[in-house]
Amino acid sequence: MFNWIILPSQLLAAQPVIDFVDGSELADLQQELQIELEWVHPNTADEALAYPKSALTDADRKRLQASPLVEVLEDSIEVQAFGGVNDPLYEKQWNLHLIEAEIGWATNPQKEVTVAVIDTGVTAVPDFHNETILPGISFVKGEKTSADLNGHGTHVAGTIAQYTNNKFGVASIAPHAKILPIKVLSKRGFGRSEWVAAGIDEAVDRGAQVLNLSLGGSPSKIIENAVVKALKSGVIVVAAAGNSGREGVASPATVPGVIAVSATDPKDLLSPYSSWGKEVSIAAPGGDKSQPGGGIIQDTIDGTDHAFKEFQGTSMATPHVAATAALLLSLEAGKPENIKELIYKGAKDIGTPGRDPKYGHGRLDIGRTIKLVAAERGLRFAGAGTLMLTMSILAGFRFRWLLAVSSAFFAGGAFFLPVIGVHEPLYLQPILNWLPISGWLSVAWKSALIPTLVIVGSIPFPRLRWLGVNVGIVWSTFFLAGLIDQQLDTSPIHGTWWLWLNLFLSVSTTLILVSLHRTVGDDDGKIPR
Amino acid sequence: MEKYQGKLTRVDIGAGGWQLRTKSGTTYDLEGDIPPHLAGKQVVIVGEQMESFGFMMGGPVLAVNSIQELTD
């Protein structure tokens, strides 16, 4: 029904990255080039990848580009349309290809989302953007640092938000997301139930919207209580089903309301180690290292160094789902319950048809899930917009009237957009965001400038005037509808029947517009009665 | 502390870990210092079952106090 247009979109704030000749020393470069620099990460010093500490002027750029010390200077922010990303190890990430992570990358997140990785800690290995990892906390006795001394937590966090499209290492699912490291497992990978419970409470207190629990054990009342409390406060909790290779899901994935994740291999079959059972909500790639290249590869720690390592486990499957939840939250796709529904509805049904104990609702599929969001949101916008147009037309408004009404809509849209944070139809985002502008100018461009240009442009052409005004009004009502949409998200009438109503309105309005097109034609621009 | 007997196995799950697989079919995730040269051997472990959580998720967690290779 809608064109699914994916154009280059921003992944992260524009940041120039300079690749110097390998082996360059930071101090020498700063002195030679008279620019303050910092390594992308201390461990990338060998590769000599650096950020300038302050904004570059055009003159700086020219000077740098001319310097023999500089191999590449670029703003590494663009996602390539449909071509994947430029992370060299992306080709080994069969898991991201399988779940169509690319469709997630092509969206424009509106909101910052924090995922708590409740695990062995997280270390800022080189393939993390320097702003991704928030200050963390450790509940592990004898390990004060929230840095990872095992490698598990960093790997898990990597699947969620490792730096993507940075010409280095691997990609991740939700590179915009922030990672909150909550250490509850020791360097050996074990933790007491009270540490885990305290970690869950702390993550919620610190404002995490998604909890990733790639851990489990025998049922523990204090952990389950902490999880129930987190769920009640509107946090999405994702937990691993376990690695027993048998029926029987580990706690806390068994807690009702938690998204319990089993693991699949590159062939979309249950991984041999994965636990399964009636509580499994969804399956996601967890890998199978008995198949060549069958593990999940991310950047993690390896002793005192870092390495791109393949891991397997339901621990690896879990962050695929947590990251998808974060992505949907960042797109303001709905409340936690809606987000869960979207993830389940979008899942590819594998195994026994319908929900089953091995794969739950199916294998995670970001592509299908995002398309559902787009269709739902697009239908609502189109429906509300066309409803207003229909009413205007049925009431027999004249063009001058319509111009006045639409002008009011433009002004209202321009006024309300930044105040309320109106949703935009997802399928229009790539078009709306192609101009490299932000703030008020961007708001004005989206809500007022485009429709005004369309209307003004059509005025000299009587035969096009009706079309220009209609397009202008539909456009601006999209934004007015955004206000309604915002309210509906929290109202009980948000649901399937609303989609059908909008579909009906869209179709009926289209028919009215077609009949109008046949009858309109007089140079006064009046709608004949 | 109790004694547990079975095959000591290095398991490639997450960052890796150790498990004890007993003849009766129970799998224990092992927490503690395990000498790598005992991998694949029949061993006797003196330890304690803990209410512990981890990323191994293969079975109940056994905190290892001592470990000995079964020789006969």
Coordinates of C-alpha atoms in Angstrom, one line a residue:
Chain A
M1 CA 0.0 0.0 0.0
F2 CA 2.8 2.4 0.8
N3 CA 6.1 2.8 -1.1
W4 CA 8.8 1.7 1.2
I5 CA 11.4 4.2 0.4
I6 CA 14.8 4.0 2.0
L7 CA 17.2 6.7 1.3
P8 CA 20.5 7.6 3.0
S9 CA 19.7 8.7 6.6
Q10 CA 21.8 9.8 9.5
L11 CA 23.0 7.2 11.9
L12 CA 24.9 9.4 14.3
A13 CA 25.6 13.1 14.7
A14 CA 28.1 14.3 12.0
Q15 CA 31.6 13.6 13.2
P16 CA 34.6 13.9 11.0
V17 CA 37.0 11.0 11.3
I18 CA 40.6 11.1 10.1
D19 CA 42.5 8.1 9.1
F20 CA 46.2 9.0 9.4
V21 CA 49.2 7.0 8.1
D22 CA 49.5 3.9 10.3
G23 CA 51.9 4.3 13.2
S24 CA 51.5 8.1 13.4
E25 CA 52.0 9.5 16.9
L26 CA 49.2 11.8 18.2
A27 CA 51.5 14.4 19.6
D28 CA 53.4 14.7 16.3
L29 CA 50.2 14.9 14.3
Q30 CA 48.8 17.7 16.6
Q31 CA 52.0 19.7 16.3
E32 CA 52.4 19.2 12.5
L33 CA 48.7 19.9 11.7
Q34 CA 47.9 22.4 14.5
I35 CA 44.7 20.6 15.3
E36 CA 43.7 19.1 18.6
L37 CA 43.0 15.4 18.1
E38 CA 42.0 12.3 20.0
W39 CA 42.2 8.7 19.0
V40 CA 38.8 7.1 18.2
H41 CA 39.8 4.7 21.0
P42 CA 43.1 4.2 22.8
N43 CA 43.3 0.7 21.1
T44 CA 42.9 2.2 17.6
A45 CA 46.2 4.1 17.9
D46 CA 47.9 1.5 15.7
E47 CA 45.4 2.2 12.9
A48 CA 45.7 5.9 13.6
L49 CA 42.0 6.7 13.5
A50 CA 41.3 10.0 15.2
Y51 CA 38.6 12.6 15.8
P52 CA 39.3 16.3 15.7
K53 CA 38.4 17.7 19.2
S54 CA 36.7 20.8 17.7
A55 CA 34.7 21.5 14.6
L56 CA 36.7 21.7 11.4
T57 CA 36.6 24.8 9.2
D58 CA 36.7 24.4 5.4
A59 CA 40.3 25.6 5.5
D60 CA 41.1 22.9 8.1
R61 CA 39.6 20.3 5.8
K62 CA 41.5 21.5 2.8
R63 CA 44.8 21.5 4.8
L64 CA 44.1 18.0 6.2
Q65 CA 43.2 16.6 2.8
A66 CA 46.4 18.0 1.3
S67 CA 48.6 16.6 4.1
P68 CA 50.6 13.5 3.3
L69 CA 49.9 12.3 6.9
V70 CA 46.2 12.0 6.2
E71 CA 44.9 8.9 4.3
V72 CA 41.2 9.6 4.6
L73 CA 39.1 12.4 6.0
E74 CA 35.4 12.0 6.1
D75 CA 32.2 12.4 8.0
S76 CA 31.4 8.8 8.6
I77 CA 27.7 9.1 9.2
E78 CA 25.9 8.0 6.1
V79 CA 24.1 4.7 5.8
Q80 CA 24.3 3.4 2.3
A81 CA 20.9 2.8 0.8
F82 CA 20.3 -0.9 0.6
G83 CA 24.0 -1.5 0.1
G84 CA 24.6 -2.4 3.7
V85 CA 27.2 -0.7 5.8
N86 CA 30.9 -0.2 5.4
D87 CA 32.0 -2.2 8.5
P88 CA 34.4 -4.7 7.0
L89 CA 33.2 -7.6 9.2
Y90 CA 29.5 -7.0 8.4
E91 CA 29.7 -9.7 5.7
K92 CA 30.3 -12.2 8.5
Q93 CA 27.2 -11.1 10.4
W94 CA 24.8 -13.5 8.8
N95 CA 22.6 -12.9 11.8
L96 CA 22.1 -9.2 10.9
H97 CA 21.4 -10.1 7.3
L98 CA 18.9 -12.7 8.3
I99 CA 16.8 -10.4 10.5
E100 CA 17.1 -7.5 8.0
A101 CA 18.8 -5.1 10.4
E102 CA 19.4 -2.8 7.4
I103 CA 15.8 -1.8 7.4
G104 CA 16.2 -0.7 11.0
W105 CA 19.3 1.4 10.1
A106 CA 17.3 3.2 7.4
T107 CA 14.9 4.7 9.9
N108 CA 15.4 7.9 11.8
P109 CA 15.1 7.5 15.5
Q110 CA 13.4 10.3 17.2
K111 CA 14.3 9.5 20.8
E112 CA 17.3 8.4 22.8
V113 CA 16.8 5.0 24.3
T114 CA 18.9 3.3 27.0
V115 CA 19.4 -0.5 27.2
A116 CA 20.7 -1.8 30.5
V117 CA 23.1 -4.7 29.9
I118 CA 22.8 -6.7 33.1
D119 CA 25.8 -8.9 32.7
T120 CA 29.5 -9.2 33.3
G121 CA 30.0 -5.5 32.7
V122 CA 30.8 -3.7 29.5
T123 CA 34.2 -2.4 28.3
A124 CA 34.5 0.4 25.8
V125 CA 36.3 -1.7 23.1
P126 CA 37.3 0.2 20.0
D127 CA 34.2 -0.6 18.0
F128 CA 32.0 1.4 20.3
H129 CA 31.3 5.0 19.6
N130 CA 32.7 7.1 22.4
E131 CA 29.3 8.3 23.5
T132 CA 27.5 4.9 23.5
I133 CA 28.4 3.5 26.9
L134 CA 27.0 5.3 29.9
P135 CA 28.7 5.3 33.3
G136 CA 28.0 1.9 34.8
I137 CA 27.9 0.2 38.2
S138 CA 29.0 -3.1 39.7
F139 CA 27.2 -5.2 42.2
V140 CA 29.8 -7.9 42.2
K141 CA 31.6 -8.4 45.4
G142 CA 35.3 -7.8 44.8
E143 CA 34.9 -6.2 41.4
K144 CA 34.4 -2.4 41.8
T145 CA 34.7 -1.6 38.1
S146 CA 31.7 -1.9 35.7
A147 CA 34.2 -2.8 33.0
D148 CA 34.0 -6.3 31.7
L149 CA 36.6 -8.8 32.9
N150 CA 35.0 -11.8 31.1
G151 CA 34.0 -10.7 27.5
H152 CA 30.4 -11.8 27.7
G153 CA 28.7 -8.5 28.6
T154 CA 30.7 -6.5 26.1
H155 CA 29.8 -9.0 23.3
V156 CA 26.1 -8.7 24.3
A157 CA 26.3 -4.9 24.3
G158 CA 28.1 -5.1 21.0
T159 CA 25.1 -6.8 19.3
I160 CA 22.9 -4.0 20.5
A161 CA 24.9 -0.9 19.8
Q162 CA 28.4 -1.3 18.4
Y163 CA 29.5 1.5 16.2
T164 CA 28.0 0.9 12.7
N165 CA 29.1 2.2 9.3
N166 CA 32.4 3.4 10.7
K167 CA 34.7 1.5 8.4
F168 CA 35.9 -0.6 11.3
G169 CA 34.9 -3.9 12.7
V170 CA 31.3 -5.0 12.9
A171 CA 27.8 -3.5 12.8
S172 CA 25.0 -3.7 15.4
I173 CA 21.3 -3.5 15.4
A174 CA 20.5 -0.2 17.2
P175 CA 23.7 1.9 17.0
H176 CA 21.8 4.9 18.4
A177 CA 21.0 3.2 21.6
K178 CA 22.9 4.0 24.8
I179 CA 24.3 1.1 26.9
L180 CA 24.0 1.2 30.6
P181 CA 26.5 -1.4 32.0
I182 CA 25.1 -3.1 35.2
K183 CA 27.6 -5.6 36.4
V184 CA 26.0 -8.5 38.3
L185 CA 28.2 -11.4 37.0
S186 CA 31.8 -11.9 38.1
K187 CA 34.7 -12.4 35.7
R188 CA 33.9 -16.1 35.8
G189 CA 30.3 -15.4 34.6
F190 CA 28.4 -16.1 37.8
G191 CA 26.5 -13.9 40.2
R192 CA 24.4 -14.1 43.4
S193 CA 20.6 -13.6 43.0
E194 CA 20.7 -10.5 45.2
W195 CA 23.2 -8.9 42.9
V196 CA 21.0 -9.6 39.9
A197 CA 17.9 -8.2 41.7
A198 CA 19.8 -5.1 42.9
G199 CA 21.1 -4.6 39.3
I200 CA 17.6 -4.8 37.9
D201 CA 16.3 -2.2 40.4
E202 CA 19.2 0.1 39.7
A203 CA 18.8 -0.1 35.9
V204 CA 15.1 0.9 36.3
D205 CA 16.1 3.7 38.7
R206 CA 18.6 5.0 36.2
G207 CA 16.0 5.2 33.5
A208 CA 16.7 2.2 31.3
Q209 CA 13.8 1.5 29.0
V210 CA 14.9 -1.9 28.1
L211 CA 16.7 -4.6 30.2
N212 CA 18.8 -7.2 28.6
L213 CA 19.2 -10.3 30.8
S214 CA 21.5 -12.7 29.0
L215 CA 21.6 -14.8 32.2
G216 CA 19.6 -17.2 34.1
G217 CA 19.4 -19.9 36.7
S218 CA 16.9 -21.7 39.0
P219 CA 13.9 -19.7 40.0
S220 CA 14.7 -16.9 42.5
K221 CA 11.9 -15.0 44.2
I222 CA 13.9 -11.9 44.7
I223 CA 14.9 -11.7 41.1
E224 CA 11.4 -12.4 39.9
N225 CA 10.1 -9.7 42.2
A226 CA 12.6 -7.2 40.8
V227 CA 11.6 -8.2 37.2
V228 CA 7.8 -7.8 38.0
K229 CA 8.5 -4.4 39.5
A230 CA 10.5 -3.4 36.3
L231 CA 7.7 -4.6 34.1
K232 CA 5.1 -2.7 36.1
S233 CA 7.1 0.5 35.7
G234 CA 6.8 0.1 31.9
V235 CA 10.3 -1.3 31.2
I236 CA 10.7 -3.9 28.5
V237 CA 12.5 -7.0 29.9
V238 CA 14.2 -9.4 27.5
A239 CA 15.8 -12.6 28.9
A240 CA 17.6 -15.7 27.6
A241 CA 15.7 -19.0 27.6
G242 CA 18.8 -20.9 28.6
N243 CA 21.4 -23.3 27.1
S244 CA 20.4 -26.7 28.5
G245 CA 19.5 -28.1 25.0
R246 CA 16.4 -29.4 26.6
E247 CA 12.8 -28.4 27.4
G248 CA 12.7 -26.1 30.4
V249 CA 13.2 -22.3 30.3
A250 CA 15.6 -20.7 32.8
S251 CA 14.4 -18.0 35.3
P252 CA 13.8 -15.0 34.9
A253 CA 12.8 -15.7 31.3
T254 CA 9.8 -17.6 32.9
V255 CA 8.3 -14.5 34.5
P256 CA 5.1 -13.6 32.6
G257 CA 5.5 -10.4 30.6
V258 CA 9.2 -11.0 30.0
I259 CA 10.3 -11.6 26.4
A260 CA 11.9 -15.1 26.6
V261 CA 14.3 -15.7 23.7
S262 CA 15.5 -19.0 22.3
A263 CA 18.4 -19.3 19.9
T264 CA 18.5 -20.2 16.2
D265 CA 21.4 -21.1 13.8
P266 CA 22.2 -19.7 10.3
K267 CA 19.7 -22.2 8.8
D268 CA 16.8 -20.9 10.9
L269 CA 16.7 -24.0 13.0
L270 CA 16.8 -24.1 16.8
S271 CA 20.5 -24.1 18.0
P272 CA 21.4 -27.5 19.5
Y273 CA 22.2 -25.9 22.9
S274 CA 19.0 -23.8 23.2
S275 CA 16.5 -24.4 25.9
W276 CA 12.9 -24.3 24.9
G277 CA 9.5 -24.5 26.5
K278 CA 6.0 -22.9 26.6
E279 CA 7.4 -19.6 27.9
V280 CA 9.6 -19.0 24.8
S281 CA 8.2 -15.8 23.2
I282 CA 10.5 -15.5 20.2
A283 CA 13.6 -16.9 18.7
A284 CA 16.6 -14.9 17.5
P285 CA 20.0 -15.8 16.0
G286 CA 22.3 -17.1 18.8
G287 CA 24.5 -19.0 16.4
D288 CA 25.9 -22.5 16.1
K289 CA 29.7 -22.7 16.1
S290 CA 29.7 -26.2 14.8
Q291 CA 28.9 -24.7 11.5
P292 CA 31.7 -22.7 9.8
G293 CA 31.2 -19.0 10.6
G294 CA 28.1 -19.9 12.5
G295 CA 28.8 -17.9 15.6
I296 CA 27.7 -14.3 16.4
I297 CA 30.7 -12.0 15.9
Q298 CA 31.2 -8.8 17.9
D299 CA 34.0 -6.8 19.3
T300 CA 34.8 -7.8 22.8
I301 CA 37.7 -8.0 25.3
D302 CA 40.2 -10.7 25.0
G303 CA 42.5 -10.6 28.0
T304 CA 43.8 -7.1 28.1
D305 CA 43.2 -6.5 24.4
H306 CA 40.1 -6.5 22.3
A307 CA 39.1 -9.0 19.6
F308 CA 36.3 -9.7 17.2
K309 CA 35.1 -13.0 18.5
E310 CA 32.4 -15.4 17.6
F311 CA 30.2 -16.5 20.6
Q312 CA 27.1 -18.7 20.7
G313 CA 24.3 -19.0 23.2
T314 CA 20.8 -17.8 24.0
S315 CA 22.8 -14.9 25.6
M316 CA 23.7 -13.8 22.1
A317 CA 20.1 -14.2 20.8
T318 CA 18.6 -12.0 23.6
P319 CA 20.3 -8.7 22.6
H320 CA 19.0 -9.0 19.1
V321 CA 15.5 -8.7 20.6
A322 CA 16.5 -6.1 23.2
A323 CA 18.0 -3.9 20.4
T324 CA 14.9 -4.2 18.3
A325 CA 12.8 -3.1 21.2
A326 CA 15.1 -0.1 21.7
L327 CA 14.9 0.7 18.0
L328 CA 11.1 0.6 18.1
L329 CA 11.0 2.8 21.2
S330 CA 13.3 5.3 19.6
L331 CA 10.9 5.5 16.7
E332 CA 8.1 6.1 19.2
A333 CA 6.3 3.1 17.9
G334 CA 4.1 2.7 21.0
K335 CA 3.9 1.6 24.6
P336 CA 5.9 -1.4 25.7
E337 CA 2.9 -3.7 25.1
N338 CA 2.6 -2.4 21.6
I339 CA 6.3 -2.8 21.0
K340 CA 6.1 -6.4 22.1
E341 CA 3.1 -7.1 19.9
L342 CA 4.9 -5.5 16.9
I343 CA 8.0 -7.7 17.5
Y344 CA 5.9 -10.8 17.8
K345 CA 3.6 -10.0 14.8
G346 CA 6.7 -9.2 12.7
A347 CA 8.5 -12.4 13.6
K348 CA 8.9 -15.0 10.8
D349 CA 6.8 -18.0 11.7
I350 CA 9.2 -20.9 11.6
G351 CA 8.8 -24.5 13.0
T352 CA 5.3 -25.6 13.8
P353 CA 2.8 -23.0 12.4
G354 CA 1.7 -20.5 15.0
R355 CA 3.2 -20.0 18.4
D356 CA 5.3 -23.1 19.4
P357 CA 7.6 -24.0 22.3
K358 CA 10.8 -23.9 20.3
Y359 CA 10.5 -20.6 18.4
G360 CA 7.7 -18.8 20.2
H361 CA 6.0 -16.4 17.8
G362 CA 8.8 -17.1 15.3
R363 CA 12.3 -15.8 14.5
L364 CA 12.9 -12.1 15.0
D365 CA 12.5 -10.1 11.8
I366 CA 13.3 -6.4 12.0
G367 CA 12.4 -5.8 8.4
R368 CA 8.9 -7.1 8.7
T369 CA 8.5 -5.4 12.1
I370 CA 9.5 -2.0 10.9
K371 CA 7.2 -2.4 7.9
L372 CA 4.3 -3.1 10.2
V373 CA 5.1 0.1 12.1
A374 CA 5.2 2.0 8.9
A375 CA 1.9 0.6 7.6
E376 CA 0.1 1.2 10.9
R377 CA 1.4 4.7 11.3
G378 CA 1.0 5.6 7.7
L379 CA -2.6 4.4 7.7
R380 CA -3.5 6.4 10.7
F381 CA -2.0 9.5 9.3
A382 CA -3.5 9.1 5.9
G383 CA -6.9 8.3 7.5
A384 CA -7.0 11.3 9.8
G385 CA -5.7 13.6 7.0
T386 CA -8.1 12.4 4.4
L387 CA -11.0 12.6 7.0
M388 CA -10.4 16.3 7.3
L389 CA -10.1 16.8 3.5
T390 CA -13.3 14.8 3.0
M391 CA -15.2 16.9 5.5
S392 CA -13.9 20.1 3.8
I393 CA -14.9 19.0 0.4
L394 CA -18.3 17.6 1.5
A395 CA -19.0 21.0 3.2
G396 CA -18.4 22.6 -0.2
F397 CA -15.7 24.9 0.9
R398 CA -14.3 27.3 -1.7
F399 CA -10.7 27.5 -2.6
R400 CA -10.0 30.7 -0.7
W401 CA -11.6 29.2 2.3
L402 CA -9.3 26.1 1.9
L403 CA -6.3 28.3 1.6
A404 CA -7.2 30.1 4.9
V405 CA -7.8 26.7 6.6
S406 CA -4.6 25.2 5.3
S407 CA -2.6 28.3 6.3
A408 CA -3.9 27.9 9.8
F409 CA -2.8 24.3 9.7
F410 CA 0.7 25.2 8.6
A411 CA 1.0 27.7 11.4
G412 CA -0.4 25.3 13.9
G413 CA 1.9 22.5 12.7
A414 CA 4.9 24.8 12.8
F415 CA 3.9 25.8 16.3
F416 CA 3.1 22.4 17.8
L417 CA 5.7 20.2 16.2
P418 CA 8.6 21.1 18.6
V419 CA 6.3 21.4 21.6
I420 CA 4.6 18.1 21.4
G421 CA 7.1 16.1 19.3
V422 CA 4.6 15.1 16.7
H423 CA 5.1 11.8 14.9
E424 CA 5.8 11.9 11.3
P425 CA 4.7 9.1 9.0
L426 CA 7.6 6.7 9.0
Y427 CA 7.4 6.2 5.3
L428 CA 7.8 9.9 4.8
Q429 CA 10.8 10.3 7.1
P430 CA 13.4 9.6 4.4
I431 CA 11.9 12.3 2.3
L432 CA 11.4 14.7 5.2
N433 CA 14.9 14.3 6.5
W434 CA 17.0 14.5 3.3
L435 CA 17.7 18.2 3.8
P436 CA 20.7 18.6 6.2
I437 CA 18.8 21.0 8.5
S438 CA 17.6 20.7 12.0
G439 CA 15.7 22.6 14.7
W440 CA 13.1 25.2 13.8
L441 CA 14.1 25.4 10.2
S442 CA 13.5 21.7 9.9
V443 CA 10.1 22.0 11.6
A444 CA 9.1 24.8 9.3
W445 CA 10.3 22.9 6.3
K446 CA 8.3 19.9 7.1
S447 CA 5.0 21.4 8.3
A448 CA 4.8 24.7 6.4
L449 CA 7.3 25.2 3.7
I450 CA 6.6 22.1 1.6
P451 CA 2.8 22.7 1.4
T452 CA 3.2 26.4 0.9
L453 CA 5.6 25.8 -2.0
V454 CA 3.1 23.4 -3.5
I455 CA 0.2 25.8 -3.2
V456 CA 2.1 28.9 -4.3
G457 CA 3.6 26.9 -7.1
S458 CA 0.2 25.8 -8.3
I459 CA -1.6 29.2 -8.2
P460 CA -0.5 30.5 -11.6
F461 CA -1.9 27.4 -13.1
P462 CA -5.7 27.3 -12.8
R463 CA -6.0 23.7 -13.8
L464 CA -3.4 22.6 -11.2
R465 CA -4.7 24.9 -8.5
W466 CA -7.2 22.5 -7.0
L467 CA -4.5 19.8 -6.9
G468 CA -2.0 22.1 -5.2
V469 CA -4.4 23.1 -2.5
N470 CA -5.5 19.6 -1.9
V471 CA -2.0 18.3 -1.6
G472 CA -1.1 21.2 0.7
I473 CA -4.0 20.5 2.9
V474 CA -3.5 16.7 3.0
W475 CA 0.2 17.4 3.9
S476 CA -0.6 19.8 6.7
T477 CA -3.4 17.6 8.1
F478 CA -0.8 14.8 8.3
F479 CA 0.9 17.0 10.9
L480 CA -2.4 17.9 12.6
A481 CA -3.2 14.2 12.6
G482 CA 0.2 13.7 14.3
L483 CA -1.2 15.5 17.3
I484 CA -4.3 13.2 17.4
D485 CA -2.0 10.2 16.9
Q486 CA 0.0 11.3 19.9
Q487 CA -3.1 11.3 22.0
L488 CA -4.4 8.0 20.6
D489 CA -1.2 6.2 21.5
T490 CA -2.3 6.5 25.2
S491 CA -6.0 6.1 24.7
P492 CA -8.0 2.9 24.8
I493 CA -9.3 3.3 21.2
H494 CA -5.8 2.6 19.8
G495 CA -6.2 -0.7 18.2
T496 CA -7.0 -2.7 15.0
W497 CA -10.5 -1.3 14.4
W498 CA -9.0 2.2 14.1
L499 CA -6.8 0.9 11.3
W500 CA -9.8 -0.4 9.4
L501 CA -11.7 2.8 9.9
N502 CA -8.8 4.8 8.5
L503 CA -8.4 2.4 5.6
F504 CA -12.1 2.9 4.8
L505 CA -11.7 6.7 5.1
S506 CA -8.6 6.6 2.8
V507 CA -10.4 4.7 0.1
S508 CA -13.6 6.7 0.3
T509 CA -11.7 10.0 0.1
T510 CA -9.6 8.8 -2.8
L511 CA -12.9 8.1 -4.6
I512 CA -14.2 11.5 -3.8
L513 CA -11.0 13.1 -5.0
V514 CA -11.2 11.2 -8.3
S515 CA -14.8 12.4 -8.9
L516 CA -13.8 15.9 -7.9
H517 CA -10.9 15.8 -10.4
R518 CA -13.5 15.0 -13.2
T519 CA -15.7 17.9 -12.3
V520 CA -13.3 20.7 -11.4
G521 CA -12.0 22.8 -14.1
D522 CA -13.4 26.3 -14.0
D523 CA -10.8 29.1 -13.8
D524 CA -12.3 30.7 -10.7
G525 CA -11.2 27.7 -8.9
K526 CA -14.6 27.1 -7.4
I527 CA -15.8 23.6 -6.6
P528 CA -19.0 23.2 -8.6
R529 CA -22.1 22.3 -6.7
Chain B
M1 CA 29.9 -29.9 51.0
E2 CA 29.0 -32.9 48.9
K3 CA 30.8 -35.0 46.3
Y4 CA 29.8 -35.0 42.7
Q5 CA 31.1 -37.4 40.1
G6 CA 31.0 -37.1 36.3
K7 CA 32.7 -35.9 33.1
L8 CA 34.3 -32.5 33.2
T9 CA 33.5 -30.7 30.0
R10 CA 34.7 -27.3 28.6
V11 CA 31.6 -25.8 27.0
D12 CA 31.7 -23.2 24.3
I13 CA 28.7 -21.0 25.4
G14 CA 29.2 -17.3 25.5
A15 CA 32.8 -16.6 26.6
G16 CA 33.1 -20.3 27.6
G17 CA 32.7 -22.2 30.8
W18 CA 32.9 -25.6 32.6
Q19 CA 30.2 -28.2 33.2
L20 CA 30.0 -31.5 35.0
R21 CA 27.9 -34.1 33.4
T22 CA 26.9 -36.9 35.7
K23 CA 25.9 -40.4 34.7
S24 CA 22.4 -39.8 35.8
G25 CA 22.2 -37.1 33.1
T26 CA 22.3 -34.0 35.3
T27 CA 24.5 -31.1 34.1
Y28 CA 26.0 -28.7 36.5
D29 CA 27.5 -25.3 35.6
L30 CA 30.8 -25.1 37.5
E31 CA 31.9 -22.0 39.3
G32 CA 35.5 -22.0 40.5
D33 CA 39.0 -22.5 39.3
I34 CA 39.1 -25.5 37.0
P35 CA 42.5 -26.9 35.8
P36 CA 42.1 -27.0 32.0
H37 CA 44.1 -30.2 31.7
L38 CA 41.2 -32.1 33.3
A39 CA 38.9 -31.3 30.4
G40 CA 37.2 -34.4 29.2
K41 CA 38.2 -36.5 32.2
Q42 CA 36.1 -38.2 34.8
V43 CA 36.4 -36.2 38.0
V44 CA 35.1 -36.0 41.5
I45 CA 34.2 -32.5 42.7
V46 CA 33.7 -31.5 46.3
G47 CA 31.4 -28.5 46.2
E48 CA 28.1 -26.9 47.1
Q49 CA 25.0 -26.1 45.0
M50 CA 24.5 -22.4 45.0
E51 CA 21.5 -20.2 44.2
S52 CA 23.6 -18.6 41.6
F53 CA 22.9 -17.0 38.2
G54 CA 25.1 -16.9 35.1
F55 CA 25.3 -16.9 31.3
M56 CA 26.0 -20.6 31.0
M57 CA 22.4 -21.6 31.9
G58 CA 23.1 -25.3 31.4
G59 CA 21.9 -26.4 34.8
P60 CA 22.2 -25.9 38.5
V61 CA 25.4 -24.0 39.6
L62 CA 28.0 -25.9 41.6
A63 CA 30.6 -23.9 43.5
V64 CA 33.7 -26.0 43.3
N65 CA 35.8 -26.4 46.4
S66 CA 38.2 -29.0 45.1
I67 CA 38.4 -31.2 42.0
Q68 CA 40.2 -34.5 41.5
E69 CA 40.6 -36.7 38.5
L70 CA 39.1 -40.2 38.9
T71 CA 42.0 -42.6 38.4
D72 CA 40.4 -46.0 38.4

